[in-house]
Amino acid sequence: MKIFEFQGRDLLRAYGIPVPAGQVIESVENAAGAFKAVTANQASPLAVIKAQVHAGGRGKAGFVKLVKSAAEAETAARFMFTNRMKSPQTPPEGLEVTKLLVAAAVDIAVRPAVVGDGPIPIDSDDAHEEFYLAITTDRKTRRNILIASREGGVEIETVAHERPEAIIKEPLDPLAGMHPYQARNVAAALGFKGKQISQAADVMLKLSRLFVEKDCTLAEINPLVITAGKDGQVMAIDAKFSFDDNGLFRHQDILAMADPKEENPAELRAQKFGLSYIALDGSIGCLVNGAGLAMSTMDIIKLHGGEPANFLDVGGGATEEAVTEAFSIILSDPKVKGVLVNIFGGIMRCDVIAQGIINAATKYKNADGSIGFKVPLVVRLEGTNVEAGRKLLEEARARIPTMQAGTDLSDAAKKVCAAIK
């Protein structure tokens, strides 16, 4: 589960991490008032208008605007509310913007050029004091890890690819979490000086505690900055969080932050039936039991020239009701031109699975009221009672002419790819 930036900032604030003042608006009419409120204590009013969507690339897309007046705030808000945001992280059609964060702008300290063999030399004398901090899980070491960089405010993936030496990684203790000495060492390595070392370390320790206590899968601050002035303070400007769905039952406060309008409706529908579904951009729907088998199924579809339209794992003990719903979800996607069912019968017998597929197919109602699947359906079964299951499928072809069986996974992938062509 993901949340908006303004909700992430609220979480940081609740854990004692400094963030600028901000207000959320849902209409152009509220932009001027929000601007005046967040800049009330500034000598020269300056604010940032930021689209609230579950995707990155907002700045390059024009959905982060620096404004100097209430009139400019209204103009920026009108643009964002009346245009869909498109970036490499959004669908081709973009995302509708329904919420904006109006945040007080922060005067960020200028970073002096670094000469010599510093840990991460900066070759520009106008670079600002912006840093990247994140905690996530490193699946290779099976430990949570702090990721930090002196080059914040930009896409960290680009930094990691082009300048991997600019990334600091600090594994965290599975039981104790982050130790204070680790936070201080990382702060010093990032170039913080004097009292700012302890301020940055404090942010890291609090972020680590937040990550564990809220069952996060990602807790990111980008950028973490030093404010301008003699008494520069360490402050978080942007926040990005995602949470482990399996832990949400412990966090009703986090669950309450979910916005269904930002999620794929089919994915939400699948969750209600215990199905793991992720929509993709291809034309071949996949219905599989087991996450690993689902990944293999998508790979072999691509191997034979097709493109998977989804990842869908019905689980090891899928009921007929769940299978029927899975078909309905897959076929609700207008891009789907064919379906590949790949089931391994272990505890569940293949003949039972086959009968469930047949029942689902004969009960399925199309938008025009007709019964049965209009797109090609290829079924591959393997496991317990597989011959009995295949026999049932063969006998059902008279009633379901669009259905055929695959002798193995490769054969099934070839057949469904050929059928949609």
XYZ file of C-alpha atoms in Angstrom:
421
model
C 0.000 0.000 0.000
C 1.174 3.528 -0.861
C 0.229 6.892 0.593
C 0.468 10.470 -0.638
C 3.396 12.757 0.088
C 1.382 14.943 2.470
C 0.453 11.856 4.492
C 4.112 10.809 4.563
C 5.064 14.258 5.844
C 2.475 13.891 8.589
C 4.067 10.586 9.586
C 7.523 12.157 9.705
C 6.178 15.002 11.828
C 4.522 12.529 14.210
C 7.916 10.904 14.768
C 9.627 14.229 15.483
C 11.291 14.742 12.088
C 11.164 18.418 11.016
C 9.102 19.172 7.886
C 7.908 22.508 6.403
C 4.386 23.786 6.938
C 1.839 22.712 4.347
C -1.843 22.450 3.505
C -3.745 20.074 1.220
C -6.308 21.483 -1.189
C -8.831 19.818 -3.509
C -9.976 22.831 -5.535
C -8.521 25.890 -7.266
C -10.603 28.139 -5.010
C -8.611 27.055 -1.954
C -5.183 27.698 -3.476
C -4.885 31.392 -2.551
C -5.926 30.847 1.055
C -3.518 27.935 1.477
C -0.676 29.996 -0.004
C -1.291 32.835 2.453
C -1.526 30.429 5.387
C 1.743 28.565 4.762
C 3.719 31.725 3.949
C 2.347 33.856 6.804
C 5.675 33.873 8.674
C 7.884 34.498 5.645
C 9.391 37.896 4.874
C 9.146 37.143 1.146
C 6.203 34.775 0.495
C 7.262 31.688 -1.437
C 5.530 28.302 -1.681
C 5.656 25.082 -3.657
C 2.555 23.562 -5.280
C 2.926 19.764 -5.619
C 0.533 17.296 -7.239
C -0.400 14.429 -4.927
C -0.260 11.215 -6.952
C 1.231 7.765 -6.434
C 3.954 8.280 -9.033
C 7.291 10.005 -9.407
C 8.590 12.343 -12.073
C 6.294 15.194 -11.006
C 8.866 17.955 -11.363
C 9.852 17.137 -14.939
C 6.170 16.770 -15.842
C 5.435 20.298 -14.610
C 3.445 19.231 -11.565
C 5.726 20.822 -8.975
C 5.633 24.626 -9.184
C 7.404 27.326 -7.196
C 5.012 30.269 -6.717
C 5.511 33.766 -5.296
C 1.937 34.974 -4.887
C -1.612 33.843 -4.300
C -2.394 34.543 -7.957
C 0.478 32.311 -9.105
C -0.722 29.621 -6.696
C -4.171 29.712 -8.321
C -2.675 29.504 -11.813
C -0.508 26.509 -10.874
C -3.419 24.784 -9.153
C -5.691 25.317 -12.158
C -3.119 23.754 -14.479
C -2.648 20.684 -12.271
C -6.348 20.112 -11.640
C -7.253 20.380 -15.327
C -4.431 18.282 -16.811
C -3.434 14.654 -16.328
C 0.077 14.119 -15.060
C 2.229 12.034 -17.392
C 5.678 10.729 -16.530
C 7.702 7.533 -17.079
C 6.087 6.205 -13.881
C 2.457 6.724 -14.937
C 0.221 4.905 -17.443
C 0.326 6.366 -20.983
C -2.921 8.231 -20.361
C -1.467 9.836 -17.225
C -3.026 10.289 -13.784
C -5.831 12.584 -12.721
C -4.807 15.006 -9.970
C -7.409 15.496 -7.250
C -5.233 16.791 -4.405
C -2.433 19.344 -4.187
C 0.026 20.059 -1.411
C 0.725 23.751 -0.886
C 3.942 23.796 1.137
C 6.095 26.584 2.472
C 9.247 26.894 0.371
C 12.553 26.305 2.130
C 15.715 28.322 1.531
C 18.317 25.583 1.130
C 21.956 26.203 1.948
C 24.412 26.302 -0.941
C 27.051 23.600 -0.816
C 30.595 24.830 -1.373
C 32.665 23.000 -3.957
C 34.637 20.045 -2.633
C 38.265 19.930 -3.675
C 40.464 16.873 -3.358
C 39.612 13.328 -2.430
C 36.404 13.851 -0.475
C 34.032 10.883 -0.231
C 31.690 12.268 -2.916
C 33.192 15.335 -4.663
C 30.760 17.947 -5.960
C 32.102 19.714 -9.028
C 29.689 22.662 -8.912
C 29.842 25.598 -6.530
C 26.077 26.179 -6.740
C 24.944 22.700 -5.641
C 22.546 22.803 -2.719
C 22.745 20.867 0.508
C 20.297 18.139 -0.486
C 20.604 14.513 0.593
C 18.797 11.233 -0.012
C 17.742 8.892 2.810
C 15.731 5.688 2.613
C 15.198 2.469 4.501
C 14.025 -0.662 2.749
C 14.627 -4.416 2.864
C 17.659 -5.914 1.125
C 16.476 -9.311 -0.064
C 20.030 -10.487 -0.716
C 21.089 -10.118 2.918
C 17.552 -10.504 4.333
C 18.066 -7.410 6.435
C 16.705 -3.910 6.497
C 19.163 -1.417 5.048
C 19.721 2.332 5.161
C 20.475 3.844 1.757
C 21.937 7.346 1.738
C 23.482 9.712 -0.758
C 24.905 13.204 -0.816
C 23.099 13.693 -4.123
C 19.482 14.175 -3.086
C 16.619 15.887 -4.853
C 17.120 13.793 -8.001
C 16.116 10.315 -9.140
C 18.210 8.001 -6.990
C 18.025 5.235 -9.614
C 19.991 7.453 -12.007
C 22.600 8.199 -9.365
C 22.957 4.514 -8.503
C 23.383 3.601 -12.172
C 25.777 6.370 -13.183
C 27.672 6.929 -9.925
C 27.309 3.900 -7.644
C 30.129 5.231 -5.461
C 27.765 8.051 -4.457
C 25.489 5.598 -2.623
C 26.080 4.618 1.006
C 24.494 1.393 2.247
C 24.328 0.534 5.939
C 22.772 -2.826 6.970
C 20.654 -2.649 10.130
C 20.567 -5.083 13.013
C 17.523 -7.406 12.673
C 16.655 -7.016 16.354
C 18.163 -3.730 17.540
C 17.564 -1.784 14.349
C 19.851 1.138 13.648
C 22.531 1.827 16.243
C 23.287 5.484 17.062
C 26.926 5.065 16.033
C 25.804 3.871 12.587
C 23.656 6.966 12.110
C 26.504 9.268 13.179
C 28.970 7.517 10.879
C 26.627 7.839 7.900
C 25.935 11.509 8.708
C 29.662 12.237 8.783
C 30.224 10.311 5.545
C 27.515 12.399 3.875
C 29.379 15.581 4.788
C 27.292 16.919 7.651
C 29.296 19.111 10.040
C 29.070 20.101 13.692
C 25.626 20.006 15.258
C 24.123 18.955 11.927
C 25.707 15.514 12.382
C 23.572 14.879 15.447
C 20.476 16.353 13.721
C 20.906 14.122 10.666
C 21.627 11.092 12.854
C 18.467 11.811 14.833
C 16.440 11.833 11.596
C 17.923 8.476 10.565
C 17.183 6.864 13.933
C 13.595 8.117 13.938
C 13.076 7.008 10.340
C 14.380 3.549 11.271
C 11.931 3.315 14.169
C 9.058 4.476 11.958
C 9.976 1.886 9.304
C 9.780 -1.001 11.768
C 6.828 0.159 13.858
C 4.604 0.843 10.839
C 5.569 -2.291 8.836
C 6.952 -0.248 5.939
C 8.479 -1.711 2.819
C 9.957 1.696 1.940
C 10.509 4.847 4.004
C 12.159 7.541 1.893
C 13.122 11.188 2.387
C 14.215 12.906 -0.820
C 15.518 15.441 -0.266
C 16.736 15.898 3.270
C 18.168 19.421 3.324
C 20.145 21.906 5.368
C 18.394 25.258 5.537
C 20.266 28.442 4.684
C 21.589 30.760 7.384
C 24.121 30.654 10.177
C 22.011 28.192 12.184
C 21.116 25.881 9.324
C 18.725 23.124 10.327
C 18.310 19.618 8.927
C 14.802 19.237 7.492
C 12.829 16.700 5.411
C 11.249 18.237 2.309
C 9.605 15.248 0.623
C 8.464 11.839 1.853
C 7.567 8.584 0.143
C 6.213 5.527 1.959
C 4.885 2.113 1.082
C 3.619 -0.529 3.512
C 3.448 -4.295 3.722
C -0.170 -5.241 2.997
C 0.223 -8.262 5.286
C 0.850 -5.969 8.254
C -1.974 -3.512 7.694
C -4.304 -5.320 10.101
C -2.062 -3.914 12.843
C -2.290 -0.341 11.577
C -5.803 0.984 11.208
C -4.355 4.514 11.119
C -2.322 3.657 8.029
C -5.185 1.744 6.416
C -7.365 4.835 6.822
C -4.922 6.748 4.591
C -5.631 4.533 1.562
C -7.283 6.275 -1.376
C -9.154 3.737 -3.558
C -9.250 6.256 -6.431
C -5.464 5.960 -6.723
C -5.557 2.180 -7.034
C -6.411 -0.033 -9.986
C -10.101 -1.020 -9.478
C -9.419 -4.563 -10.704
C -6.603 -4.969 -8.178
C -8.873 -3.826 -5.339
C -11.578 -6.207 -6.538
C -9.077 -9.094 -6.576
C -8.020 -8.395 -2.988
C -11.579 -8.993 -1.776
C -11.391 -12.563 -3.097
C -7.877 -13.262 -1.832
C -6.364 -13.050 -5.323
C -2.965 -11.530 -6.095
C -3.524 -9.458 -9.239
C -1.358 -6.854 -10.952
C -2.438 -5.294 -14.238
C 0.121 -5.119 -17.061
C 0.047 -3.773 -20.609
C -0.120 -6.953 -22.717
C -2.941 -8.842 -24.422
C -2.754 -12.348 -22.874
C -4.452 -12.793 -19.528
C -2.833 -15.224 -17.065
C -4.588 -17.292 -14.408
C -2.076 -19.307 -12.399
C -1.759 -20.903 -8.964
C 1.524 -19.958 -7.348
C 3.592 -16.774 -7.621
C 6.688 -18.498 -9.028
C 4.626 -20.376 -11.596
C 2.930 -17.103 -12.548
C 6.306 -15.467 -13.183
C 7.395 -18.425 -15.299
C 4.128 -18.263 -17.233
C 4.668 -14.605 -18.081
C 8.245 -15.338 -19.152
C 7.254 -18.131 -21.524
C 4.464 -16.026 -23.033
C 7.073 -13.410 -23.916
C 9.420 -16.131 -25.173
C 6.807 -17.137 -27.753
C 6.084 -13.598 -28.909
C 3.189 -12.594 -26.661
C 2.783 -9.996 -23.921
C 1.151 -10.826 -20.564
C -1.796 -8.634 -19.586
C -1.540 -9.363 -15.884
C -0.007 -11.262 -13.016
C -2.715 -13.278 -11.274
C -2.082 -15.872 -8.571
C -5.257 -17.634 -7.382
C -3.366 -19.498 -4.654
C -3.080 -23.167 -3.840
C -6.615 -23.708 -2.588
C -8.636 -21.560 -4.951
C -12.390 -22.100 -4.856
C -14.674 -22.173 -7.894
C -15.998 -18.783 -6.806
C -12.469 -17.342 -6.766
C -11.676 -18.838 -10.200
C -14.892 -17.384 -11.629
C -14.034 -13.987 -10.199
C -10.481 -14.272 -11.540
C -11.827 -14.816 -15.068
C -14.184 -11.884 -14.656
C -11.345 -9.602 -13.554
C -9.057 -10.690 -16.400
C -11.750 -10.284 -19.048
C -12.799 -6.869 -17.743
C -9.551 -5.591 -19.260
C -10.368 -4.577 -22.857
C -6.776 -5.236 -23.916
C -7.119 -8.980 -23.204
C -7.407 -10.962 -26.444
C -6.744 -14.422 -24.995
C -6.304 -16.213 -21.653
C -3.755 -18.788 -20.534
C -4.659 -20.896 -17.491
C -1.644 -22.661 -16.005
C -2.482 -24.800 -12.971
C -0.391 -27.310 -11.064
C -2.621 -29.613 -9.045
C -0.939 -30.562 -5.806
C -3.295 -30.684 -2.859
C -6.101 -29.675 -5.224
C -6.798 -32.384 -7.845
C -6.652 -31.508 -11.540
C -10.108 -32.941 -12.255
C -11.609 -30.685 -9.582
C -9.753 -27.693 -11.033
C -10.863 -28.547 -14.573
C -14.494 -28.776 -13.505
C -14.166 -25.430 -11.762
C -12.766 -23.833 -14.941
C -15.580 -25.334 -17.011
C -18.220 -24.139 -14.567
C -16.691 -20.674 -14.502
C -16.629 -20.531 -18.303
C -20.230 -21.609 -18.701
C -21.431 -19.193 -15.995
C -19.517 -16.200 -17.305
C -21.723 -13.498 -18.780
C -20.387 -11.116 -21.390
C -21.349 -7.455 -21.583
C -23.825 -8.255 -24.374
C -25.541 -10.899 -22.218
C -24.074 -13.941 -23.983
C -22.649 -16.860 -21.995
C -19.084 -18.143 -22.210
C -15.734 -16.686 -23.144
C -15.457 -14.864 -26.457
C -11.644 -14.847 -26.381
C -9.415 -17.924 -26.863
C -8.802 -19.892 -23.658
C -5.861 -22.284 -23.375
C -5.633 -24.484 -20.283
C -2.517 -26.322 -19.126
C -2.942 -28.738 -16.229
C -0.325 -30.824 -14.462
C -0.281 -32.816 -11.242
C -2.693 -35.065 -9.369
C -5.431 -36.658 -11.559
C -4.162 -34.719 -14.569
C -5.539 -37.224 -17.141
C -9.019 -37.030 -15.662
C -8.800 -33.246 -15.736
C -7.708 -33.159 -19.362
C -10.555 -35.505 -20.301
C -13.078 -33.159 -18.714
C -11.654 -30.229 -20.666
C -11.785 -32.166 -23.946
C -15.396 -33.185 -23.353
C -16.340 -29.587 -22.594
C -15.003 -28.189 -25.868
C -18.388 -28.699 -27.556
C -19.924 -26.282 -25.064
C -16.883 -23.973 -24.911
C -15.475 -23.874 -28.462
C -12.967 -21.140 -27.604
C -11.221 -23.444 -25.088
C -8.366 -25.840 -25.846
C -5.835 -27.746 -23.751
C -2.056 -27.467 -23.761
C 0.012 -30.619 -23.303
C 2.715 -28.705 -21.452
C 3.556 -25.088 -20.608
C 5.449 -24.420 -23.829
C 2.659 -25.924 -25.934
C 0.052 -23.866 -24.082
C 2.016 -20.634 -24.555
C 2.460 -21.330 -28.284
C -1.260 -22.035 -28.691
C -2.482 -18.908 -26.912
C 0.025 -16.684 -28.756
C -1.061 -18.199 -32.075
C -4.761 -17.910 -31.187
C -4.685 -14.156 -30.617
C -2.878 -13.612 -33.926
